Short mmCIF file of C-alpha atoms in Angstrom, two decimals:
data_model
loop_
_atom_site.label_atom_id
_atom_site.label_comp_id
_atom_site.label_asym_id
_atom_site.label_seq_id
_atom_site.Cartn_x
_atom_site.Cartn_y
_atom_site.Cartn_z
CA UNK A 1 -3.97 -114.43 -79.62
CA UNK A 2 -5.94 -117.19 -82.07
CA UNK A 3 -4.21 -120.58 -82.47
CA UNK A 4 -1.43 -121.15 -84.79
CA UNK A 5 -0.88 -124.24 -87.11
CA UNK A 6 2.43 -125.41 -87.98
CA UNK A 7 3.54 -128.75 -90.28
CA UNK A 8 6.54 -130.31 -91.58
CA UNK A 9 7.75 -133.16 -92.83
CA UNK A 10 10.41 -135.60 -90.56
CA UNK A 11 12.29 -138.73 -91.88
CA UNK A 12 13.92 -141.25 -89.87
CA UNK A 13 16.34 -143.95 -91.54
CA UNK A 14 15.44 -147.43 -90.14
CA UNK A 15 18.24 -149.88 -88.68
CA UNK A 16 17.53 -152.06 -91.86
CA UNK A 17 15.35 -152.42 -94.74
CA UNK A 18 11.66 -153.35 -93.66
CA UNK A 19 10.12 -155.90 -96.14
CA UNK A 20 6.20 -156.60 -96.56
CA UNK A 21 4.51 -158.25 -99.43
CA UNK A 22 4.01 -154.67 -101.40
CA UNK A 23 7.60 -153.42 -101.19
CA UNK A 24 10.45 -152.33 -98.49
CA UNK A 25 11.02 -149.06 -96.87
CA UNK A 26 14.25 -148.07 -95.54
CA UNK A 27 13.19 -144.65 -93.86
CA UNK A 28 9.93 -143.82 -91.94
CA UNK A 29 8.86 -140.49 -93.41
CA UNK A 30 6.29 -138.85 -91.19
CA UNK A 31 4.46 -135.44 -90.83
CA UNK A 32 4.76 -133.64 -87.48
CA UNK A 33 1.67 -131.31 -86.75
CA UNK A 34 2.13 -128.72 -84.05
CA UNK A 35 -0.87 -126.38 -82.76
CA UNK A 36 0.24 -123.62 -80.54
CA UNK A 37 -2.25 -121.52 -78.26
CA UNK A 38 -1.10 -118.71 -75.73
CA UNK A 39 2.39 -120.13 -75.80
CA UNK A 40 1.48 -123.78 -75.32
CA UNK A 41 2.17 -126.39 -78.02
CA UNK A 42 0.52 -129.47 -78.76
CA UNK A 43 1.77 -131.82 -81.65
CA UNK A 44 0.94 -134.98 -83.40
CA UNK A 45 2.67 -137.62 -86.08
CA UNK A 46 1.15 -139.13 -88.82
CA UNK A 47 2.52 -141.74 -91.32
CA UNK A 48 0.95 -141.25 -95.20
CA UNK A 49 0.44 -144.69 -96.46
CA UNK A 50 0.62 -144.87 -100.52
CA UNK A 51 -1.55 -148.22 -100.28
CA UNK A 52 -4.09 -145.56 -99.14
CA UNK A 53 -3.46 -143.22 -101.82
CA UNK A 54 -1.77 -141.00 -99.52
CA UNK A 55 1.49 -138.94 -100.21
CA UNK A 56 3.71 -137.42 -97.62
CA UNK A 57 3.44 -133.81 -99.70
CA UNK A 58 -0.55 -134.39 -100.03
CA UNK A 59 -0.85 -134.87 -96.13
CA UNK A 60 1.17 -131.95 -95.30
CA UNK A 61 -0.94 -129.64 -97.92
CA UNK A 62 -4.16 -131.34 -96.41
CA UNK A 63 -3.13 -130.44 -92.97
CA UNK A 64 -1.98 -126.72 -93.82
CA UNK A 65 -5.60 -126.24 -95.50
CA UNK A 66 -7.03 -126.58 -91.99
CA UNK A 67 -4.57 -123.80 -90.31
CA UNK A 68 -7.53 -121.17 -90.74
CA UNK A 69 -10.54 -123.50 -89.19
CA UNK A 70 -7.84 -124.30 -86.41
CA UNK A 71 -6.82 -120.55 -86.08
CA UNK A 72 -10.59 -120.02 -85.24
CA UNK A 73 -10.64 -122.59 -82.60
CA UNK A 74 -12.04 -125.87 -84.44
CA UNK A 75 -12.48 -128.48 -81.67
CA UNK A 76 -11.60 -132.13 -82.09
CA UNK A 77 -15.35 -133.07 -82.20
CA UNK A 78 -15.91 -130.77 -85.20
CA UNK A 79 -12.90 -131.79 -86.89
CA UNK A 80 -14.39 -135.16 -87.04
CA UNK A 81 -16.92 -134.17 -89.80
CA UNK A 82 -15.11 -131.56 -91.32
CA UNK A 83 -11.94 -133.75 -92.26
CA UNK A 84 -12.31 -137.44 -93.83
CA UNK A 85 -10.49 -140.19 -92.05
CA UNK A 86 -6.74 -140.68 -92.60
CA UNK A 87 -3.42 -139.60 -91.61
CA UNK A 88 -3.75 -136.01 -92.12
CA UNK A 89 -6.43 -135.91 -89.74
CA UNK A 90 -4.58 -138.04 -87.08
CA UNK A 91 -2.04 -135.65 -86.97
CA UNK A 92 -4.24 -132.63 -86.15
CA UNK A 93 -6.43 -135.11 -83.83
CA UNK A 94 -3.56 -135.92 -81.79
CA UNK A 95 -2.22 -132.55 -81.52
CA UNK A 96 -5.83 -131.21 -80.46
CA UNK A 97 -5.59 -133.95 -77.73
CA UNK A 98 -2.11 -133.04 -76.55
CA UNK A 99 -2.93 -129.57 -76.24
CA UNK A 100 -6.05 -130.24 -74.43
CA UNK A 101 -3.96 -131.95 -71.72
CA UNK A 102 -1.28 -129.24 -71.60
CA UNK A 103 -3.74 -126.33 -71.73
CA UNK A 104 -5.95 -128.07 -68.66
CA UNK A 105 -3.23 -129.64 -66.97
CA UNK A 106 -5.09 -132.91 -67.32
CA UNK A 107 -3.36 -136.06 -68.93
CA UNK A 108 -5.35 -137.55 -71.81
CA UNK A 109 -5.35 -140.90 -70.09
CA UNK A 110 -7.80 -139.52 -67.65
CA UNK A 111 -10.28 -139.10 -70.82
CA UNK A 112 -8.66 -142.15 -73.12
CA UNK A 113 -8.15 -145.11 -70.44
CA UNK A 114 -10.55 -146.72 -68.41
CA UNK A 115 -7.77 -147.81 -65.96
CA UNK A 116 -4.46 -146.21 -64.83
CA UNK A 117 -2.38 -146.82 -68.03
CA UNK A 118 0.29 -149.17 -67.67
CA UNK A 119 3.16 -151.01 -69.92
CA UNK A 120 1.65 -152.90 -72.35
CA UNK A 121 3.28 -156.15 -74.02
CA UNK A 122 4.11 -155.48 -77.49
CA UNK A 123 4.46 -157.34 -80.69
CA UNK A 124 8.07 -157.06 -82.65
CA UNK A 125 8.01 -157.18 -86.26
CA UNK A 126 9.97 -160.19 -88.32
CA UNK A 127 9.92 -158.61 -91.91
CA UNK A 128 9.38 -160.66 -95.09
CA UNK A 129 12.28 -162.50 -96.35
CA UNK A 130 13.55 -165.88 -97.04
CA UNK A 131 13.09 -168.33 -94.42
CA UNK A 132 16.23 -169.26 -92.75
CA UNK A 133 16.76 -165.21 -92.54
CA UNK A 134 13.59 -164.78 -90.96
CA UNK A 135 14.01 -168.16 -88.35
CA UNK A 136 17.46 -166.23 -87.32
CA UNK A 137 15.54 -162.80 -86.89
CA UNK A 138 12.76 -164.88 -85.04
CA UNK A 139 15.47 -166.88 -82.72
CA UNK A 140 16.82 -163.32 -82.03
CA UNK A 141 13.66 -162.40 -80.45
CA UNK A 142 12.30 -165.57 -79.24
CA UNK A 143 12.70 -164.13 -75.82
CA UNK A 144 9.56 -161.84 -76.78
CA UNK A 145 6.14 -162.88 -75.75
CA UNK A 146 4.67 -161.87 -79.44
CA UNK A 147 5.89 -161.75 -82.93
CA UNK A 148 4.36 -160.29 -85.61
CA UNK A 149 5.45 -162.17 -89.00
CA UNK A 150 5.18 -160.86 -92.02
CA UNK A 151 4.29 -163.21 -94.96
CA UNK A 152 1.96 -163.04 -97.95
CA UNK A 153 3.75 -164.65 -100.87
CA UNK A 154 1.77 -167.42 -102.91
CA UNK A 155 3.82 -170.04 -100.81
CA UNK A 156 4.53 -169.06 -97.34
CA UNK A 157 4.69 -172.63 -95.95
CA UNK A 158 8.63 -173.00 -95.35
CA UNK A 159 8.52 -169.48 -93.70
CA UNK A 160 6.09 -170.70 -91.20
CA UNK A 161 7.62 -173.76 -90.46
CA UNK A 162 10.91 -171.83 -90.14
CA UNK A 163 9.47 -169.02 -87.58
CA UNK A 164 7.42 -171.42 -85.64
CA UNK A 165 10.22 -173.64 -85.05
CA UNK A 166 12.58 -170.84 -84.06
CA UNK A 167 10.11 -169.26 -81.74
CA UNK A 168 8.48 -172.18 -79.68
CA UNK A 169 7.75 -170.12 -76.60
CA UNK A 170 6.08 -167.04 -78.64
CA UNK A 171 2.70 -166.39 -79.51
CA UNK A 172 2.82 -165.66 -83.48
CA UNK A 173 0.77 -163.71 -85.58
CA UNK A 174 1.32 -163.87 -89.46
CA UNK A 175 0.37 -160.64 -91.09
CA UNK A 176 0.20 -161.14 -94.96
CA UNK A 177 -0.80 -157.72 -96.02
CA UNK A 178 -3.34 -159.30 -98.70
CA UNK A 179 -0.95 -161.36 -99.99
CA UNK A 180 -2.65 -164.65 -100.26
CA UNK A 181 -5.60 -165.48 -102.93
CA UNK A 182 -8.23 -167.98 -102.84
CA UNK A 183 -6.14 -170.82 -104.30
CA UNK A 184 -3.60 -170.72 -101.09
CA UNK A 185 -5.64 -169.17 -98.42
CA UNK A 186 -6.79 -172.71 -97.07
CA UNK A 187 -3.45 -174.56 -96.79
CA UNK A 188 -1.87 -171.58 -95.12
CA UNK A 189 -4.98 -171.48 -92.53
CA UNK A 190 -4.72 -175.46 -91.73
CA UNK A 191 -0.61 -175.10 -91.70
CA UNK A 192 -1.16 -172.35 -89.29
CA UNK A 193 -3.46 -174.15 -86.78
CA UNK A 194 -0.98 -177.26 -87.16
CA UNK A 195 1.93 -174.73 -85.80
CA UNK A 196 -0.32 -172.83 -83.27
CA UNK A 197 -0.39 -169.55 -85.04
CA UNK A 198 -2.24 -167.11 -82.62
CA UNK A 199 -4.01 -164.70 -85.15
CA UNK A 200 -3.70 -163.98 -88.89
CA UNK A 201 -3.81 -160.47 -90.32
CA UNK A 202 -5.37 -159.64 -93.65
CA UNK A 203 -4.88 -162.69 -95.79
CA UNK A 204 -6.73 -161.23 -98.42
CA UNK A 205 -7.14 -158.17 -100.58
CA UNK A 206 -9.79 -155.80 -99.18
CA UNK A 207 -12.77 -156.11 -101.37
CA UNK A 208 -12.04 -159.41 -102.13
CA UNK A 209 -12.11 -161.19 -98.71
CA UNK A 210 -15.87 -162.64 -99.17
CA UNK A 211 -14.69 -166.18 -99.04
CA UNK A 212 -13.75 -165.60 -95.35
CA UNK A 213 -17.49 -165.68 -94.67
CA UNK A 214 -17.94 -169.38 -96.21
CA UNK A 215 -14.54 -171.13 -95.05
CA UNK A 216 -13.66 -172.41 -91.31
CA UNK A 217 -11.33 -170.29 -89.39
CA UNK A 218 -9.17 -172.49 -87.58
CA UNK A 219 -7.05 -170.00 -86.69
CA UNK A 220 -8.79 -166.08 -85.88
CA UNK A 221 -8.57 -163.66 -88.75
CA UNK A 222 -8.02 -160.03 -87.84
CA UNK A 223 -9.00 -157.41 -90.33
CA UNK A 224 -6.58 -154.26 -91.59
CA UNK A 225 -6.51 -153.20 -94.64
CA UNK A 226 -10.40 -153.91 -94.98
CA UNK A 227 -11.26 -151.85 -91.93
CA UNK A 228 -10.74 -147.88 -91.15
CA UNK A 229 -13.50 -146.52 -89.27
CA UNK A 230 -16.67 -147.49 -87.06
CA UNK A 231 -18.51 -147.44 -90.53
CA UNK A 232 -16.62 -150.61 -91.47
CA UNK A 233 -17.33 -152.96 -88.33
CA UNK A 234 -20.85 -154.28 -89.30
CA UNK A 235 -19.95 -155.49 -92.63
CA UNK A 236 -17.25 -157.12 -91.34
CA UNK A 237 -18.85 -159.68 -88.90
CA UNK A 238 -19.12 -162.39 -90.87
CA UNK A 239 -15.90 -162.23 -92.08
CA UNK A 240 -13.40 -161.33 -89.18
CA UNK A 241 -12.94 -162.57 -85.68
CA UNK A 242 -10.89 -159.29 -84.91
CA UNK A 243 -9.79 -155.94 -86.16
CA UNK A 244 -6.63 -153.80 -86.13
CA UNK A 245 -7.26 -150.27 -85.13
CA UNK A 246 -4.26 -147.99 -86.71
CA UNK A 247 -4.58 -144.06 -85.90
CA UNK A 248 -3.52 -143.28 -89.38
CA UNK A 249 -6.35 -145.29 -90.66
CA UNK A 250 -9.07 -143.77 -88.13
CA UNK A 251 -8.05 -140.19 -88.58
CA UNK A 252 -7.01 -139.96 -84.82
CA UNK A 253 -7.39 -141.41 -81.27
CA UNK A 254 -10.77 -139.37 -80.91
CA UNK A 255 -12.48 -141.96 -83.64
CA UNK A 256 -10.35 -144.85 -82.62
CA UNK A 257 -11.71 -144.60 -79.30
CA UNK A 258 -15.32 -144.83 -80.40
CA UNK A 259 -14.15 -147.78 -82.82
CA UNK A 260 -12.59 -149.80 -80.34
CA UNK A 261 -15.82 -149.22 -77.99
CA UNK A 262 -18.37 -150.42 -80.90
CA UNK A 263 -15.74 -153.23 -81.97
CA UNK A 264 -16.48 -154.63 -78.60
CA UNK A 265 -20.11 -154.64 -78.52
CA UNK A 266 -20.15 -156.33 -81.93
CA UNK A 267 -17.95 -159.20 -80.17
CA UNK A 268 -14.57 -158.48 -82.19
CA UNK A 269 -11.30 -159.09 -80.82
CA UNK A 270 -9.25 -155.48 -80.52
CA UNK A 271 -5.48 -155.17 -82.11
CA UNK A 272 -3.94 -152.00 -81.87
CA UNK A 273 -1.03 -151.84 -84.62
CA UNK A 274 0.65 -148.71 -86.38
CA UNK A 275 2.60 -147.91 -89.47
CA UNK A 276 6.18 -147.14 -89.10
CA UNK A 277 6.49 -144.20 -87.31
CA UNK A 278 8.22 -142.75 -84.14
CA UNK A 279 7.34 -142.49 -80.40
CA UNK A 280 5.25 -139.51 -80.78
CA UNK A 281 2.91 -141.60 -83.40
CA UNK A 282 2.90 -144.61 -80.88
CA UNK A 283 2.04 -142.11 -77.68
CA UNK A 284 -1.72 -142.21 -78.13
CA UNK A 285 -2.02 -145.63 -79.51
CA UNK A 286 -0.32 -146.99 -76.32
CA UNK A 287 -3.21 -145.40 -74.28
CA UNK A 288 -5.63 -147.09 -76.61
CA UNK A 289 -3.90 -149.95 -76.27
CA UNK A 290 -4.77 -150.23 -72.73
CA UNK A 291 -7.31 -153.06 -72.99
CA UNK A 292 -6.55 -154.28 -76.36
CA UNK A 293 -6.08 -158.40 -76.80
CA UNK A 294 -2.76 -157.50 -79.14
CA UNK A 295 -0.61 -154.50 -79.36
CA UNK A 296 1.55 -153.91 -82.13
CA UNK A 297 3.38 -150.87 -81.70
CA UNK A 298 7.19 -151.36 -82.19
CA UNK A 299 8.05 -148.92 -84.85
CA UNK A 300 10.69 -146.93 -82.88
CA UNK A 301 12.18 -150.05 -82.32
CA UNK A 302 12.94 -150.69 -86.13
CA UNK A 303 14.39 -146.84 -86.33
CA UNK A 304 18.07 -146.16 -86.14
CA UNK A 305 17.20 -143.03 -84.14
CA UNK A 306 13.75 -142.24 -82.43
CA UNK A 307 12.68 -138.79 -81.08
CA UNK A 308 14.20 -137.56 -77.82
CA UNK A 309 12.23 -138.01 -75.33
CA UNK A 310 10.69 -141.07 -76.61
CA UNK A 311 8.30 -143.99 -75.60
CA UNK A 312 10.58 -146.51 -73.15
CA UNK A 313 10.54 -150.12 -74.36
CA UNK A 314 11.85 -152.82 -71.92
CA UNK A 315 11.77 -156.20 -72.90
CA UNK A 316 8.13 -157.19 -74.17
CA UNK A 317 6.73 -153.88 -72.72
CA UNK A 318 6.11 -150.67 -73.80
CA UNK A 319 5.02 -147.65 -71.09
CA UNK A 320 2.84 -145.21 -71.48
CA UNK A 321 4.33 -141.86 -72.72
CA UNK A 322 5.57 -139.21 -70.30
CA UNK A 323 4.16 -135.55 -70.35
CA UNK A 324 7.36 -134.23 -71.99
CA UNK A 325 6.45 -136.68 -75.06
CA UNK A 326 2.88 -136.40 -75.35
CA UNK A 327 -0.58 -136.29 -73.64
#
């Protein structure tokens, strides 16, 4: 019996609006891909991202278009060259990883991890808002080891002061989501250093970040929107100190593992991040994150209700997925 691919759209309401410099969202609309072989099913989830020209409907159609090749036995390796990187390939790639694990009786971690997987500390995200509001939220999460704070306006100084004062014991990542420019980046970087910020993520728009090669980095700078796959890495080495690997950008765990290894070879720090998705989207990323420098996989914590079973979050830690979820 040939393999069968099915795909559907799922929507998960968020606890509250999630704000970044480009806008707000109140639900996580995801695409779920399931591949069945002899009664055994593997599944994967992706989060289409408008910033990259993706829509939920378009991604669903892109996955459906591969039903034929998948039924004929297309492998993960063949998928890499047959399909462009992005959310659609991620869902299929992760579904194939899960299916392979279930058919073989061998956990994905055996292949994907260099060490026995363990719980890893993840950032908790503070969404963009007024300084006092962001300070209140940071204070509420001040026991966390790592906070990821959304900024990205023309003047974020008050927000930076407010959050740093409210969470003095946490390491803070500032994520500007391409919201700064040449007129304000220097003063924001200097203030970040003064406030002992740990990392600044994607301060300038992708394609307009050449200045980063010519100004000091008093705080390490991490590429997000500027980096998608392994092919992007070499050109970024003079501008960024670290990269954010997200499965929806790389097009799945297969490319992400290769990208992580190449990034280390080139001297980049590594963050493993996510779009706002359920535990199914985070599960393969937790395995990728086992030796990351920063982990940002709190998507399910933003949801009013997650998948069941889901990942286990305890304090600052997220545990590897159980077999009944993925892998």
